Amino acid sequence: MQEDAQMIQQILQGNQAASDELIHLYYDEIFRYIVRMGCSNEEAMDLTQEVFITMMKSIHTYKEQGHFRAWLYKIAHNQTMNVFKKKKQESNYFKTIEANVGTVNNFV
């Protein structure tokens, strides 16, 4: 979108109001996307903030070859998948501990 490109250029020039406007423009949309991916509202609020922090840290790498919205959704998707992977790893870790405790209890 032309409007997005103009805001991005302003952000790159240090315009805080443009970054606030861009975040405001996409915040609810990204939040709903993260909830639809399976996160609770609380998790989605945290992840949405992380998405926009990542966006601001990486905005200088955005190339106008694609749509900004798609780039932002990719950040949201990756952040959410990282949370899911971490949860799965933690779950597997605790299952392993429970299995080991059960094995030890069988020998006692």
Short mmCIF file of C-alpha atoms in Angstrom, two decimals:
data_model
loop_
_atom_site.label_atom_id
_atom_site.label_comp_id
_atom_site.label_asym_id
_atom_site.label_seq_id
_atom_site.Cartn_x
_atom_site.Cartn_y
_atom_site.Cartn_z
CA MET A 1 0.00 0.00 0.00
CA GLN A 2 1.24 3.46 -0.84
CA GLU A 3 0.20 4.75 2.58
CA ASP A 4 2.29 2.04 4.30
CA ALA A 5 5.32 2.90 2.18
CA GLN A 6 5.05 6.56 3.10
CA MET A 7 4.79 5.73 6.81
CA ILE A 8 7.77 3.39 6.58
CA GLN A 9 9.87 6.11 4.96
CA GLN A 10 8.86 8.50 7.73
CA ILE A 11 9.73 5.90 10.38
CA LEU A 12 13.15 5.40 8.80
CA GLN A 13 13.64 9.15 9.09
CA GLY A 14 12.87 8.97 12.82
CA ASN A 15 9.23 10.04 12.84
CA GLN A 16 7.72 8.55 16.03
CA ALA A 17 4.18 9.60 15.09
CA ALA A 18 4.42 7.52 11.90
CA SER A 19 5.47 4.43 13.84
CA ASP A 20 2.60 4.97 16.30
CA GLU A 21 0.19 5.31 13.37
CA LEU A 22 1.47 2.17 11.63
CA ILE A 23 1.21 0.15 14.84
CA HIS A 24 -2.28 1.47 15.50
CA LEU A 25 -3.30 0.61 11.95
CA TYR A 26 -2.34 -3.08 12.23
CA TYR A 27 -2.45 -3.84 15.98
CA ASP A 28 -5.99 -5.30 16.21
CA GLU A 29 -5.59 -7.23 12.96
CA ILE A 30 -2.36 -8.89 14.13
CA PHE A 31 -3.84 -9.60 17.57
CA ARG A 32 -6.84 -11.39 16.00
CA TYR A 33 -4.55 -13.37 13.70
CA ILE A 34 -2.51 -14.63 16.65
CA VAL A 35 -5.68 -15.59 18.54
CA ARG A 36 -6.94 -17.49 15.45
CA MET A 37 -3.64 -19.37 15.39
CA GLY A 38 -4.57 -20.79 18.80
CA CYS A 39 -3.19 -18.46 21.45
CA SER A 40 -5.12 -17.24 24.45
CA ASN A 41 -5.98 -13.54 24.60
CA GLU A 42 -3.25 -12.99 27.19
CA GLU A 43 -0.63 -14.75 25.07
CA ALA A 44 -1.83 -12.90 21.99
CA MET A 45 -1.44 -9.53 23.71
CA ASP A 46 2.15 -10.38 24.65
CA LEU A 47 2.94 -11.76 21.21
CA THR A 48 1.37 -8.79 19.44
CA GLN A 49 3.66 -6.49 21.39
CA GLU A 50 6.64 -8.68 20.48
CA VAL A 51 5.62 -8.59 16.81
CA PHE A 52 5.65 -4.79 16.77
CA ILE A 53 8.92 -4.62 18.69
CA THR A 54 10.45 -6.95 16.09
CA MET A 55 8.88 -4.87 13.32
CA MET A 56 10.48 -1.70 14.63
CA LYS A 57 13.88 -3.38 15.06
CA SER A 58 13.73 -4.84 11.55
CA ILE A 59 11.89 -2.20 9.55
CA HIS A 60 15.12 -1.08 7.93
CA THR A 61 15.32 -4.55 6.30
CA TYR A 62 11.85 -4.34 4.74
CA LYS A 63 12.04 -4.27 0.97
CA GLU A 64 9.12 -2.77 -0.92
CA GLN A 65 9.03 -5.75 -3.28
CA GLY A 66 6.05 -7.22 -1.44
CA HIS A 67 3.20 -5.93 0.62
CA PHE A 68 4.07 -4.62 4.07
CA ARG A 69 1.05 -6.43 5.52
CA ALA A 70 2.43 -9.78 4.31
CA TRP A 71 5.83 -8.99 5.85
CA LEU A 72 4.18 -8.10 9.16
CA TYR A 73 2.04 -11.27 9.11
CA LYS A 74 5.19 -13.32 8.52
CA ILE A 75 6.71 -11.81 11.66
CA ALA A 76 3.52 -12.61 13.58
CA HIS A 77 3.46 -16.15 12.23
CA ASN A 78 7.11 -16.78 13.11
CA GLN A 79 6.76 -15.33 16.61
CA THR A 80 3.67 -17.47 17.27
CA MET A 81 5.28 -20.63 15.93
CA ASN A 82 8.29 -20.02 18.18
CA VAL A 83 5.94 -19.95 21.19
CA PHE A 84 4.27 -23.18 20.05
CA LYS A 85 7.67 -24.87 19.60
CA LYS A 86 8.78 -23.73 23.04
CA LYS A 87 5.57 -25.06 24.61
CA LYS A 88 6.03 -28.40 22.86
CA GLN A 89 9.65 -28.66 24.03
CA GLU A 90 8.62 -27.84 27.60
CA SER A 91 5.79 -30.36 27.43
CA ASN A 92 8.13 -33.08 26.14
CA TYR A 93 10.64 -32.22 28.88
CA PHE A 94 8.03 -32.59 31.62
CA LYS A 95 6.68 -35.81 30.08
CA THR A 96 10.22 -37.21 30.14
CA ILE A 97 10.64 -36.24 33.79
CA GLU A 98 7.27 -37.77 34.70
CA ALA A 99 8.19 -40.97 32.87
CA ASN A 100 11.55 -41.13 34.66
CA VAL A 101 9.94 -40.53 38.04
CA GLY A 102 7.44 -43.28 37.30
CA THR A 103 10.27 -45.64 36.37
CA VAL A 104 12.12 -44.84 39.57
CA ASN A 105 8.95 -45.37 41.62
CA ASN A 106 8.51 -48.82 40.06
CA PHE A 107 11.90 -49.85 41.40
CA VAL A 108 11.30 -48.55 44.92
#
